[in-house]
Structure formats: structure tokens, C-alpha cells
Amino acid sequence: MIERNDRCTRCVISSKFPKVTFDETGVCSFCRGQMFFAIDNTAIEKMRTSVEKLLSSEKSGGEYDAIVCYSGGKDSTYALQLAKQRYGLNVLAFTFDNGYLSSIAFKNISRVTESLGVDHLTFRSSKKNIQSIIRASFLQPIYNPRTLLRISSGCKSCISIVNNLTLKLALEKNIPFIITGFTLGQVPANGIVFRNNYRFLEESREESLRKLIEIAGSGVESYFRIPERLLSSVGPLPHTINLLCLEDVTEQHILEKIEPLGWMQPHDVDGCSSNCRLNAFNNYVHQRIFGYSPYELELSQLILKGLLTRKEALQKLSVDQWQECDTIRRDLSITDDDIDKVATVYKDKW
Amino acid sequence: MSEQICEEVLVFICRNFIVEKSEINLDESLIDQGIIDSFGLVEINAFINREYGITVKEEEMNRDNFGSVNKIVGFIERRRISK
């Protein structure tokens, strides 16, 4: 028997999640260990040792040891704090401003970077370009549906831009590490630390990128590509480290650590974001197309690790910010009919 | 041996990327088949490292070694022999 709303009785995976099954007690195949590979604590410890070794040995000798992708949200704030205070890195914080960040997020960025004493750079895209990218991401089947299991198409495009801009910056400044604030569930456990192989990875995402640029216009190409002259002029590419995946900490713990830095919770964002107003609409579009929230897997992973209760996860999923959603929908001129057309195309692809 | 490695690689791919064995063409790129994206490659790379103790070098990460399930299996076998 599956409980109301067709969700797993242990986590928050819903029955619309692709290929999920439930047993007679309503527990899903993810909780039963039949979907994805859980990384055990020994493997995490191994990765921690490898990260600690990397961070303590491979300093660039240059201007900065690491770039931290800093969105102003709570997780990346904590990652920035860890990089600076625990690992003692000389970091450059980098923010991609997509035009939809909460005004409180900007205040947080300013207060936190000031308090930690780190340098900070912001890249603000033109409204025309970012709207073209977001619209294309929502209204065309740019991405393979399997790649949208744990992320909305709007978020995926923004994160691709962040990845590309930070890699470009790391290459230009000869910075050996890129640090992110993703948690387990947002990124797969196998990807806690990896060395970029840009050429092969670019080749692998060429098709979705070509579609995106075709629709959004060639003006956005530099957001997603690194010039060959830069790639061929540098040595080994930097390591990307998803530092928070090594931390077994609750949201409360993170808040207790970052609030003394001046961080405050924004009120114009949905329950799953702590910086971006666009997230509520991203989730709405994903839910309408696929029938489940892109946060189900991440929240369920946290529940399984004992870092979040099911009740807290359900609360997060229920804060949807309809007012913000409507403002953004008007801003992007997107209707439900537009979204439903994409849903039809995606339906045939699974 | 290659059959066993192929089976292990397939089990990982099926479970991790929510796909049935019957849906996978062993000679075609997993990306071209829409089974994985670029991050999927990172995951397979980590799987190879964890399961077989093989560290994939930057220059080895190419279509010749990762362009299909059979190529991945061949790569693992070659690296195990040369270890």
C-alpha cells in the first residue's frame, strides 16, 4: 500500500520517478538499494583522504589555490568557509548572476566574502542572453531525460554556464582546484572528486549544446565553450571537488556555522533553494513535464543518511512560491501550453 | 574474463543510469544512445577506479577507450594486463 501522494513511506521519492517500484509496505526501490549505487563510508573515507592529500600538496604557487563556485546559497557558503578556514586555501569566490538571484543572496555574498576575507568575482549575463537560454531550456527538449533525473533543465543550463566559466577562469589564472557546494544526491557519489577532461566532455555534450545555441543564438556560445587557444596553452586541467559530499552535516549545522558570517535566509525563494528565485519556476516546469520534483532524489539521499527527516523534506517540497513563479513566468513569457508541448516530446523519450 | 568484466560494467550502468540491459547497444556510444551525459563518464571513470584499481589518465579518456561498453571493457582488460 502506497501512502497518499504516492510517495515512498520512508523517503520522498514519488511513484512518477522513472522506473521506481514500491514493495508491499510502500518502501521504494531506491530505499531498498535497488536503484543507483550507494557509496559506503569506507569509500567516502578514501575519497576524503584523497581530497585532503590533494588540497595539502598541490598548491599552485600562483595567485589562488582554488576557485569556489559561490552562488550565495547556504551550501556554497559553507563550502567557501571550509575551503578557507578548514583547508586553509587561498580562494577566489566566483558568482554567476543569472538575473534571478534574491536581493538577500547578494547581501549574503557581500557579507560572507567580507567576513572570510576572500576575493570575489561576479559574472552577470545580459538579460537577453540568459532569458534566451532559460526559455530554450524549458521549451525545447535540449537535454536527454535521463540527465534530468535530479535536476531541472533550467538549473542544468545555469550550472553548465557556471562550470564553463569557472573552468575558463581556472585555466586563465592557473588555479588547480574548482570547489563546489553540491551535496550527495545533487551529484552522484562517484563524482566527488574528478579531474576535468574538457575536450572529451565537450564532445559528449556537443549535441545538447548545439541544440541550445541553435535556439538561443550564437551570442550565448561563449557561455558554454572554452577557446581552443586557451585549452592548448595550459598544462593539466584542474580537479573539481564537491567538498560538501564529504560532510555528514545537517542543514541546522550548516546554518549554525554560516550565520556568524552574516548569512541570512532569503524569503523569496522556494523550499529547495537558498539563493535563486528562478528555482521555484524551474521546479514547476520539471514537475509539470515529468510529474516529479527534481529534488526528490537529493532529499531522499539526505533522509537515508539521517541528515534530514522525511517531514522536513516534505516541508521543503511544499514551499513553492507561487507568486515568484508567476512573476518569472510573465518575465519569460512562458505558458502552461508551451510546457505541455515539451512534455509530450519528452514522454516519448523515456 | 572479458565476459565477467562486461557483466560488471553492465550491472553498474543499468543500476546507476536506470536502463535495461536490452536497451544498450554494446558497440555504440552510451552518450549517443542517450544513456549517460558527460557526468556519467565521470561516474564510469570513478567506477573503474574503485572496482579495478585503475586510474584513468587524462589522455586515455577518449572515444577509443570510452566510445562504447565493449570499448570500456577492452580498456579495462588492457590496463589490467599491463598492471
PDB file of N, CA and C in Angstrom, chain A residues 249-327:
ATOM      1  N   VAL A 249      26.698  16.486   7.507  1.00  0.00           N
ATOM      2  CA  VAL A 249      26.167  17.534   8.367  1.00  0.00           C
ATOM      3  C   VAL A 249      24.722  17.848   8.018  1.00  0.00           C
ATOM      4  N   THR A 250      23.989  18.268   9.032  1.00  0.00           N
ATOM      5  CA  THR A 250      22.594  18.636   8.810  1.00  0.00           C
ATOM      6  C   THR A 250      22.529  20.095   8.367  1.00  0.00           C
ATOM      7  N   GLU A 251      21.353  20.472   7.863  1.00  0.00           N
ATOM      8  CA  GLU A 251      21.149  21.868   7.461  1.00  0.00           C
ATOM      9  C   GLU A 251      21.324  22.793   8.678  1.00  0.00           C
ATOM     10  N   GLN A 252      20.849  22.314   9.827  1.00  0.00           N
ATOM     11  CA  GLN A 252      20.956  23.113  11.053  1.00  0.00           C
ATOM     12  C   GLN A 252      22.424  23.386  11.393  1.00  0.00           C
ATOM     13  N   HIS A 253      23.246  22.363  11.220  1.00  0.00           N
ATOM     14  CA  HIS A 253      24.684  22.513  11.495  1.00  0.00           C
ATOM     15  C   HIS A 253      25.275  23.573  10.555  1.00  0.00           C
ATOM     16  N   ILE A 254      24.916  23.473   9.283  1.00  0.00           N
ATOM     17  CA  ILE A 254      25.446  24.436   8.299  1.00  0.00           C
ATOM     18  C   ILE A 254      25.019  25.856   8.688  1.00  0.00           C
ATOM     19  N   LEU A 255      23.742  26.009   9.035  1.00  0.00           N
ATOM     20  CA  LEU A 255      23.251  27.356   9.394  1.00  0.00           C
ATOM     21  C   LEU A 255      23.985  27.905  10.618  1.00  0.00           C
ATOM     22  N   GLU A 256      24.223  27.027  11.590  1.00  0.00           N
ATOM     23  CA  GLU A 256      24.944  27.478  12.796  1.00  0.00           C
ATOM     24  C   GLU A 256      26.362  27.938  12.476  1.00  0.00           C
ATOM     25  N   LYS A 257      26.958  27.306  11.459  1.00  0.00           N
ATOM     26  CA  LYS A 257      28.328  27.673  11.078  1.00  0.00           C
ATOM     27  C   LYS A 257      28.366  28.962  10.264  1.00  0.00           C
ATOM     28  N   ILE A 258      27.362  29.158   9.393  1.00  0.00           N
ATOM     29  CA  ILE A 258      27.461  30.299   8.457  1.00  0.00           C
ATOM     30  C   ILE A 258      26.754  31.562   8.948  1.00  0.00           C
ATOM     31  N   GLU A 259      25.831  31.416   9.881  1.00  0.00           N
ATOM     32  CA  GLU A 259      25.144  32.616  10.367  1.00  0.00           C
ATOM     33  C   GLU A 259      26.099  33.620  11.028  1.00  0.00           C
ATOM     34  N   PRO A 260      27.122  33.153  11.756  1.00  0.00           N
ATOM     35  CA  PRO A 260      28.083  34.123  12.313  1.00  0.00           C
ATOM     36  C   PRO A 260      28.835  34.918  11.230  1.00  0.00           C
ATOM     37  N   LEU A 261      28.813  34.407   9.992  1.00  0.00           N
ATOM     38  CA  LEU A 261      29.461  35.148   8.894  1.00  0.00           C
ATOM     39  C   LEU A 261      28.533  36.219   8.332  1.00  0.00           C
ATOM     40  N   GLY A 262      27.291  36.270   8.850  1.00  0.00           N
ATOM     41  CA  GLY A 262      26.332  37.274   8.385  1.00  0.00           C
ATOM     42  C   GLY A 262      25.322  36.726   7.396  1.00  0.00           C
ATOM     43  N   TRP A 263      25.304  35.386   7.214  1.00  0.00           N
ATOM     44  CA  TRP A 263      24.377  34.795   6.228  1.00  0.00           C
ATOM     45  C   TRP A 263      22.950  34.787   6.770  1.00  0.00           C
ATOM     46  N   MET A 264      22.000  35.185   5.919  1.00  0.00           N
ATOM     47  CA  MET A 264      20.583  35.174   6.318  1.00  0.00           C
ATOM     48  C   MET A 264      19.731  34.454   5.268  1.00  0.00           C
ATOM     49  N   GLN A 265      18.653  33.823   5.720  1.00  0.00           N
ATOM     50  CA  GLN A 265      17.790  33.063   4.807  1.00  0.00           C
ATOM     51  C   GLN A 265      16.917  34.015   3.972  1.00  0.00           C
ATOM     52  N   PRO A 266      16.992  33.954   2.646  1.00  0.00           N
ATOM     53  CA  PRO A 266      16.094  34.771   1.820  1.00  0.00           C
ATOM     54  C   PRO A 266      14.638  34.269   1.934  1.00  0.00           C
ATOM     55  N   HIS A 267      13.662  35.147   1.693  1.00  0.00           N
ATOM     56  CA  HIS A 267      12.264  34.716   1.828  1.00  0.00           C
ATOM     57  C   HIS A 267      11.526  34.670   0.496  1.00  0.00           C
ATOM     58  N   ASP A 268      12.221  34.992  -0.584  1.00  0.00           N
ATOM     59  CA  ASP A 268      11.536  34.990  -1.879  1.00  0.00           C
ATOM     60  C   ASP A 268      11.969  33.804  -2.749  1.00  0.00           C
ATOM     61  N   VAL A 269      12.427  32.733  -2.085  1.00  0.00           N
ATOM     62  CA  VAL A 269      12.854  31.534  -2.814  1.00  0.00           C
ATOM     63  C   VAL A 269      12.031  30.329  -2.343  1.00  0.00           C
ATOM     64  N   ASP A 270      12.045  29.256  -3.126  1.00  0.00           N
ATOM     65  CA  ASP A 270      11.273  28.073  -2.741  1.00  0.00           C
ATOM     66  C   ASP A 270      12.019  27.287  -1.654  1.00  0.00           C
ATOM     67  N   GLY A 271      11.392  26.213  -1.175  1.00  0.00           N
ATOM     68  CA  GLY A 271      11.960  25.460  -0.051  1.00  0.00           C
ATOM     69  C   GLY A 271      13.249  24.727  -0.360  1.00  0.00           C
ATOM     70  N   CYS A 272      13.585  24.574  -1.648  1.00  0.00           N
ATOM     71  CA  CYS A 272      14.790  23.822  -2.007  1.00  0.00           C
ATOM     72  C   CYS A 272      15.934  24.723  -2.446  1.00  0.00           C
ATOM     73  N   SER A 273      15.732  26.037  -2.378  1.00  0.00           N
ATOM     74  CA  SER A 273      16.818  26.946  -2.757  1.00  0.00           C
ATOM     75  C   SER A 273      17.057  27.942  -1.636  1.00  0.00           C
ATOM     76  N   SER A 274      18.274  28.429  -1.544  1.00  0.00           N
ATOM     77  CA  SER A 274      18.524  29.487  -0.559  1.00  0.00           C
ATOM     78  C   SER A 274      19.189  30.689  -1.232  1.00  0.00           C
ATOM     79  N   ASN A 275      19.005  30.797  -2.560  1.00  0.00           N
ATOM     80  CA  ASN A 275      19.550  31.974  -3.238  1.00  0.00           C
ATOM     81  C   ASN A 275      18.824  32.374  -4.518  1.00  0.00           C
ATOM     82  N   CYS A 276      18.203  31.416  -5.230  1.00  0.00           N
ATOM     83  CA  CYS A 276      17.739  31.714  -6.591  1.00  0.00           C
ATOM     84  C   CYS A 276      16.212  31.701  -6.704  1.00  0.00           C
ATOM     85  N   ARG A 277      15.656  32.829  -7.202  1.00  0.00           N
ATOM     86  CA  ARG A 277      14.204  32.938  -7.353  1.00  0.00           C
ATOM     87  C   ARG A 277      13.686  32.096  -8.514  1.00  0.00           C
ATOM     88  N   LEU A 278      14.575  31.827  -9.467  1.00  0.00           N
ATOM     89  CA  LEU A 278      14.171  31.060 -10.647  1.00  0.00           C
ATOM     90  C   LEU A 278      13.871  29.593 -10.290  1.00  0.00           C
ATOM     91  N   ASN A 279      14.458  29.128  -9.199  1.00  0.00           N
ATOM     92  CA  ASN A 279      14.348  27.710  -8.838  1.00  0.00           C
ATOM     93  C   ASN A 279      12.899  27.240  -8.702  1.00  0.00           C
ATOM     94  N   ALA A 280      12.049  28.112  -8.142  1.00  0.00           N
ATOM     95  CA  ALA A 280      10.647  27.722  -7.956  1.00  0.00           C
ATOM     96  C   ALA A 280      10.004  27.421  -9.309  1.00  0.00           C
ATOM     97  N   PHE A 281      10.283  28.265 -10.285  1.00  0.00           N
ATOM     98  CA  PHE A 281       9.691  28.050 -11.614  1.00  0.00           C
ATOM     99  C   PHE A 281      10.344  26.848 -12.305  1.00  0.00           C
ATOM    100  N   ASN A 282      11.649  26.684 -12.125  1.00  0.00           N
ATOM    101  CA  ASN A 282      12.348  25.501 -12.661  1.00  0.00           C
ATOM    102  C   ASN A 282      11.650  24.226 -12.187  1.00  0.00           C
ATOM    103  N   ASN A 283      11.366  24.197 -10.884  1.00  0.00           N
ATOM    104  CA  ASN A 283      10.740  23.014 -10.298  1.00  0.00           C
ATOM    105  C   ASN A 283       9.331  22.804 -10.839  1.00  0.00           C
ATOM    106  N   TYR A 284       8.628  23.924 -10.995  1.00  0.00           N
ATOM    107  CA  TYR A 284       7.253  23.853 -11.517  1.00  0.00           C
ATOM    108  C   TYR A 284       7.253  23.227 -12.918  1.00  0.00           C
ATOM    109  N   VAL A 285       8.175  23.697 -13.768  1.00  0.00           N
ATOM    110  CA  VAL A 285       8.247  23.191 -15.144  1.00  0.00           C
ATOM    111  C   VAL A 285       8.613  21.695 -15.132  1.00  0.00           C
ATOM    112  N   HIS A 286       9.611  21.330 -14.309  1.00  0.00           N
ATOM    113  CA  HIS A 286      10.050  19.927 -14.239  1.00  0.00           C
ATOM    114  C   HIS A 286       8.902  19.026 -13.769  1.00  0.00           C
ATOM    115  N   GLN A 287       8.212  19.505 -12.733  1.00  0.00           N
ATOM    116  CA  GLN A 287       7.102  18.726 -12.179  1.00  0.00           C
ATOM    117  C   GLN A 287       5.996  18.568 -13.220  1.00  0.00           C
ATOM    118  N   ARG A 288       5.725  19.616 -13.966  1.00  0.00           N
ATOM    119  CA  ARG A 288       4.652  19.565 -14.967  1.00  0.00           C
ATOM    120  C   ARG A 288       5.026  18.627 -16.128  1.00  0.00           C
ATOM    121  N   ILE A 289       6.304  18.634 -16.487  1.00  0.00           N
ATOM    122  CA  ILE A 289       6.738  17.789 -17.609  1.00  0.00           C
ATOM    123  C   ILE A 289       6.872  16.328 -17.183  1.00  0.00           C
ATOM    124  N   PHE A 290       7.560  16.108 -16.058  1.00  0.00           N
ATOM    125  CA  PHE A 290       7.905  14.730 -15.684  1.00  0.00           C
ATOM    126  C   PHE A 290       7.028  14.150 -14.562  1.00  0.00           C
ATOM    127  N   GLY A 291       6.317  15.007 -13.852  1.00  0.00           N
ATOM    128  CA  GLY A 291       5.418  14.511 -12.803  1.00  0.00           C
ATOM    129  C   GLY A 291       6.067  14.348 -11.442  1.00  0.00           C
ATOM    130  N   TYR A 292       7.361  14.654 -11.317  1.00  0.00           N
ATOM    131  CA  TYR A 292       8.018  14.554 -10.006  1.00  0.00           C
ATOM    132  C   TYR A 292       8.988  15.727  -9.844  1.00  0.00           C
ATOM    133  N   SER A 293       9.359  16.000  -8.600  1.00  0.00           N
ATOM    134  CA  SER A 293      10.260  17.124  -8.333  1.00  0.00           C
ATOM    135  C   SER A 293      11.715  16.727  -8.600  1.00  0.00           C
ATOM    136  N   PRO A 294      12.502  17.643  -9.183  1.00  0.00           N
ATOM    137  CA  PRO A 294      13.914  17.317  -9.406  1.00  0.00           C
ATOM    138  C   PRO A 294      14.694  17.170  -8.098  1.00  0.00           C
ATOM    139  N   TYR A 295      14.073  17.530  -6.980  1.00  0.00           N
ATOM    140  CA  TYR A 295      14.757  17.433  -5.673  1.00  0.00           C
ATOM    141  C   TYR A 295      14.454  16.135  -4.929  1.00  0.00           C
ATOM    142  N   GLU A 296      13.602  15.293  -5.489  1.00  0.00           N
ATOM    143  CA  GLU A 296      13.216  14.073  -4.759  1.00  0.00           C
ATOM    144  C   GLU A 296      14.424  13.192  -4.404  1.00  0.00           C
ATOM    145  N   LEU A 297      15.322  13.052  -5.360  1.00  0.00           N
ATOM    146  CA  LEU A 297      16.465  12.165  -5.137  1.00  0.00           C
ATOM    147  C   LEU A 297      17.430  12.750  -4.094  1.00  0.00           C
ATOM    148  N   GLU A 298      17.705  14.042  -4.229  1.00  0.00           N
ATOM    149  CA  GLU A 298      18.630  14.684  -3.279  1.00  0.00           C
ATOM    150  C   GLU A 298      18.080  14.623  -1.851  1.00  0.00           C
ATOM    151  N   LEU A 299      16.812  14.993  -1.696  1.00  0.00           N
ATOM    152  CA  LEU A 299      16.224  14.990  -0.349  1.00  0.00           C
ATOM    153  C   LEU A 299      16.168  13.569   0.214  1.00  0.00           C
ATOM    154  N   SER A 300      15.875  12.609  -0.651  1.00  0.00           N
ATOM    155  CA  SER A 300      15.792  11.217  -0.190  1.00  0.00           C
ATOM    156  C   SER A 300      17.156  10.703   0.237  1.00  0.00           C
ATOM    157  N   GLN A 301      18.169  11.112  -0.489  1.00  0.00           N
ATOM    158  CA  GLN A 301      19.540  10.725  -0.121  1.00  0.00           C
ATOM    159  C   GLN A 301      19.869  11.259   1.280  1.00  0.00           C
ATOM    160  N   LEU A 302      19.473  12.513   1.544  1.00  0.00           N
ATOM    161  CA  LEU A 302      19.739  13.107   2.857  1.00  0.00           C
ATOM    162  C   LEU A 302      18.960  12.380   3.955  1.00  0.00           C
ATOM    163  N   ILE A 303      17.724  11.973   3.632  1.00  0.00           N
ATOM    164  CA  ILE A 303      16.917  11.221   4.610  1.00  0.00           C
ATOM    165  C   ILE A 303      17.607   9.885   4.935  1.00  0.00           C
ATOM    166  N   LEU A 304      18.054   9.207   3.881  1.00  0.00           N
ATOM    167  CA  LEU A 304      18.704   7.909   4.069  1.00  0.00           C
ATOM    168  C   LEU A 304      19.982   8.019   4.895  1.00  0.00           C
ATOM    169  N   LYS A 305      20.664   9.149   4.738  1.00  0.00           N
ATOM    170  CA  LYS A 305      21.895   9.336   5.516  1.00  0.00           C
ATOM    171  C   LYS A 305      21.602   9.846   6.927  1.00  0.00           C
ATOM    172  N   GLY A 306      20.331  10.087   7.230  1.00  0.00           N
ATOM    173  CA  GLY A 306      19.951  10.553   8.565  1.00  0.00           C
ATOM    174  C   GLY A 306      20.221  12.038   8.785  1.00  0.00           C
ATOM    175  N   LEU A 307      20.368  12.788   7.687  1.00  0.00           N
ATOM    176  CA  LEU A 307      20.688  14.208   7.818  1.00  0.00           C
ATOM    177  C   LEU A 307      19.456  15.100   7.663  1.00  0.00           C
ATOM    178  N   LEU A 308      18.325  14.487   7.361  1.00  0.00           N
ATOM    179  CA  LEU A 308      17.083  15.240   7.179  1.00  0.00           C
ATOM    180  C   LEU A 308      15.939  14.295   7.525  1.00  0.00           C
ATOM    181  N   THR A 309      14.889  14.814   8.163  1.00  0.00           N
ATOM    182  CA  THR A 309      13.755  13.929   8.415  1.00  0.00           C
ATOM    183  C   THR A 309      12.828  13.972   7.198  1.00  0.00           C
ATOM    184  N   ARG A 310      11.997  12.956   7.094  1.00  0.00           N
ATOM    185  CA  ARG A 310      11.064  12.919   5.966  1.00  0.00           C
ATOM    186  C   ARG A 310      10.111  14.113   6.041  1.00  0.00           C
ATOM    187  N   LYS A 311       9.726  14.480   7.280  1.00  0.00           N
ATOM    188  CA  LYS A 311       8.808  15.597   7.459  1.00  0.00           C
ATOM    189  C   LYS A 311       9.451  16.900   6.949  1.00  0.00           C
ATOM    190  N   GLU A 312      10.737  17.068   7.295  1.00  0.00           N
ATOM    191  CA  GLU A 312      11.442  18.275   6.834  1.00  0.00           C
ATOM    192  C   GLU A 312      11.539  18.303   5.303  1.00  0.00           C
ATOM    193  N   ALA A 313      11.781  17.133   4.728  1.00  0.00           N
ATOM    194  CA  ALA A 313      11.890  17.060   3.260  1.00  0.00           C
ATOM    195  C   ALA A 313      10.554  17.419   2.615  1.00  0.00           C
ATOM    196  N   LEU A 314       9.468  16.889   3.182  1.00  0.00           N
ATOM    197  CA  LEU A 314       8.146  17.190   2.623  1.00  0.00           C
ATOM    198  C   LEU A 314       7.835  18.680   2.742  1.00  0.00           C
ATOM    199  N   GLN A 315       8.279  19.281   3.851  1.00  0.00           N
ATOM    200  CA  GLN A 315       8.074  20.723   4.025  1.00  0.00           C
ATOM    201  C   GLN A 315       8.804  21.506   2.932  1.00  0.00           C
ATOM    202  N   LYS A 316      10.023  21.081   2.653  1.00  0.00           N
ATOM    203  CA  LYS A 316      10.804  21.756   1.619  1.00  0.00           C
ATOM    204  C   LYS A 316      10.096  21.677   0.269  1.00  0.00           C
ATOM    205  N   LEU A 317       9.554  20.516  -0.021  1.00  0.00           N
ATOM    206  CA  LEU A 317       8.883  20.340  -1.317  1.00  0.00           C
ATOM    207  C   LEU A 317       7.581  21.130  -1.399  1.00  0.00           C
ATOM    208  N   SER A 318       7.027  21.487  -0.218  1.00  0.00           N
ATOM    209  CA  SER A 318       5.726  22.163  -0.249  1.00  0.00           C
ATOM    210  C   SER A 318       5.836  23.690  -0.325  1.00  0.00           C
ATOM    211  N   VAL A 319       7.023  24.248  -0.098  1.00  0.00           N
ATOM    212  CA  VAL A 319       7.174  25.711  -0.198  1.00  0.00           C
ATOM    213  C   VAL A 319       7.455  26.030  -1.665  1.00  0.00           C
ATOM    214  N   ASP A 320       6.421  26.454  -2.378  1.00  0.00           N
ATOM    215  CA  ASP A 320       6.608  26.571  -3.815  1.00  0.00           C
ATOM    216  C   ASP A 320       6.655  27.991  -4.365  1.00  0.00           C
ATOM    217  N   GLN A 321       6.349  29.005  -3.563  1.00  0.00           N
ATOM    218  CA  GLN A 321       6.480  30.398  -4.021  1.00  0.00           C
ATOM    219  C   GLN A 321       5.711  30.672  -5.310  1.00  0.00           C
ATOM    220  N   TRP A 322       4.398  30.475  -5.250  1.00  0.00           N
ATOM    221  CA  TRP A 322       3.588  30.677  -6.465  1.00  0.00           C
ATOM    222  C   TRP A 322       3.691  32.092  -7.022  1.00  0.00           C
ATOM    223  N   GLN A 323       3.811  33.063  -6.120  1.00  0.00           N
ATOM    224  CA  GLN A 323       3.874  34.458  -6.572  1.00  0.00           C
ATOM    225  C   GLN A 323       5.134  34.693  -7.415  1.00  0.00           C
ATOM    226  N   GLU A 324       6.257  34.176  -6.899  1.00  0.00           N
ATOM    227  CA  GLU A 324       7.526  34.304  -7.647  1.00  0.00           C
ATOM    228  C   GLU A 324       7.414  33.576  -8.986  1.00  0.00           C
ATOM    229  N   CYS A 325       6.790  32.412  -8.939  1.00  0.00           N
ATOM    230  CA  CYS A 325       6.617  31.612 -10.154  1.00  0.00           C
ATOM    231  C   CYS A 325       5.889  32.416 -11.218  1.00  0.00           C
ATOM    232  N   ASP A 326       4.807  33.071 -10.812  1.00  0.00           N
ATOM    233  CA  ASP A 326       4.016  33.850 -11.773  1.00  0.00           C
ATOM    234  C   ASP A 326       4.799  35.017 -12.340  1.00  0.00           C
ATOM    235  N   THR A 327       5.561  35.689 -11.463  1.00  0.00           N
ATOM    236  CA  THR A 327       6.382  36.824 -11.922  1.00  0.00           C
ATOM    237  C   THR A 327       7.370  36.336 -12.977  1.00  0.00           C
TER     238      THR A 327
END
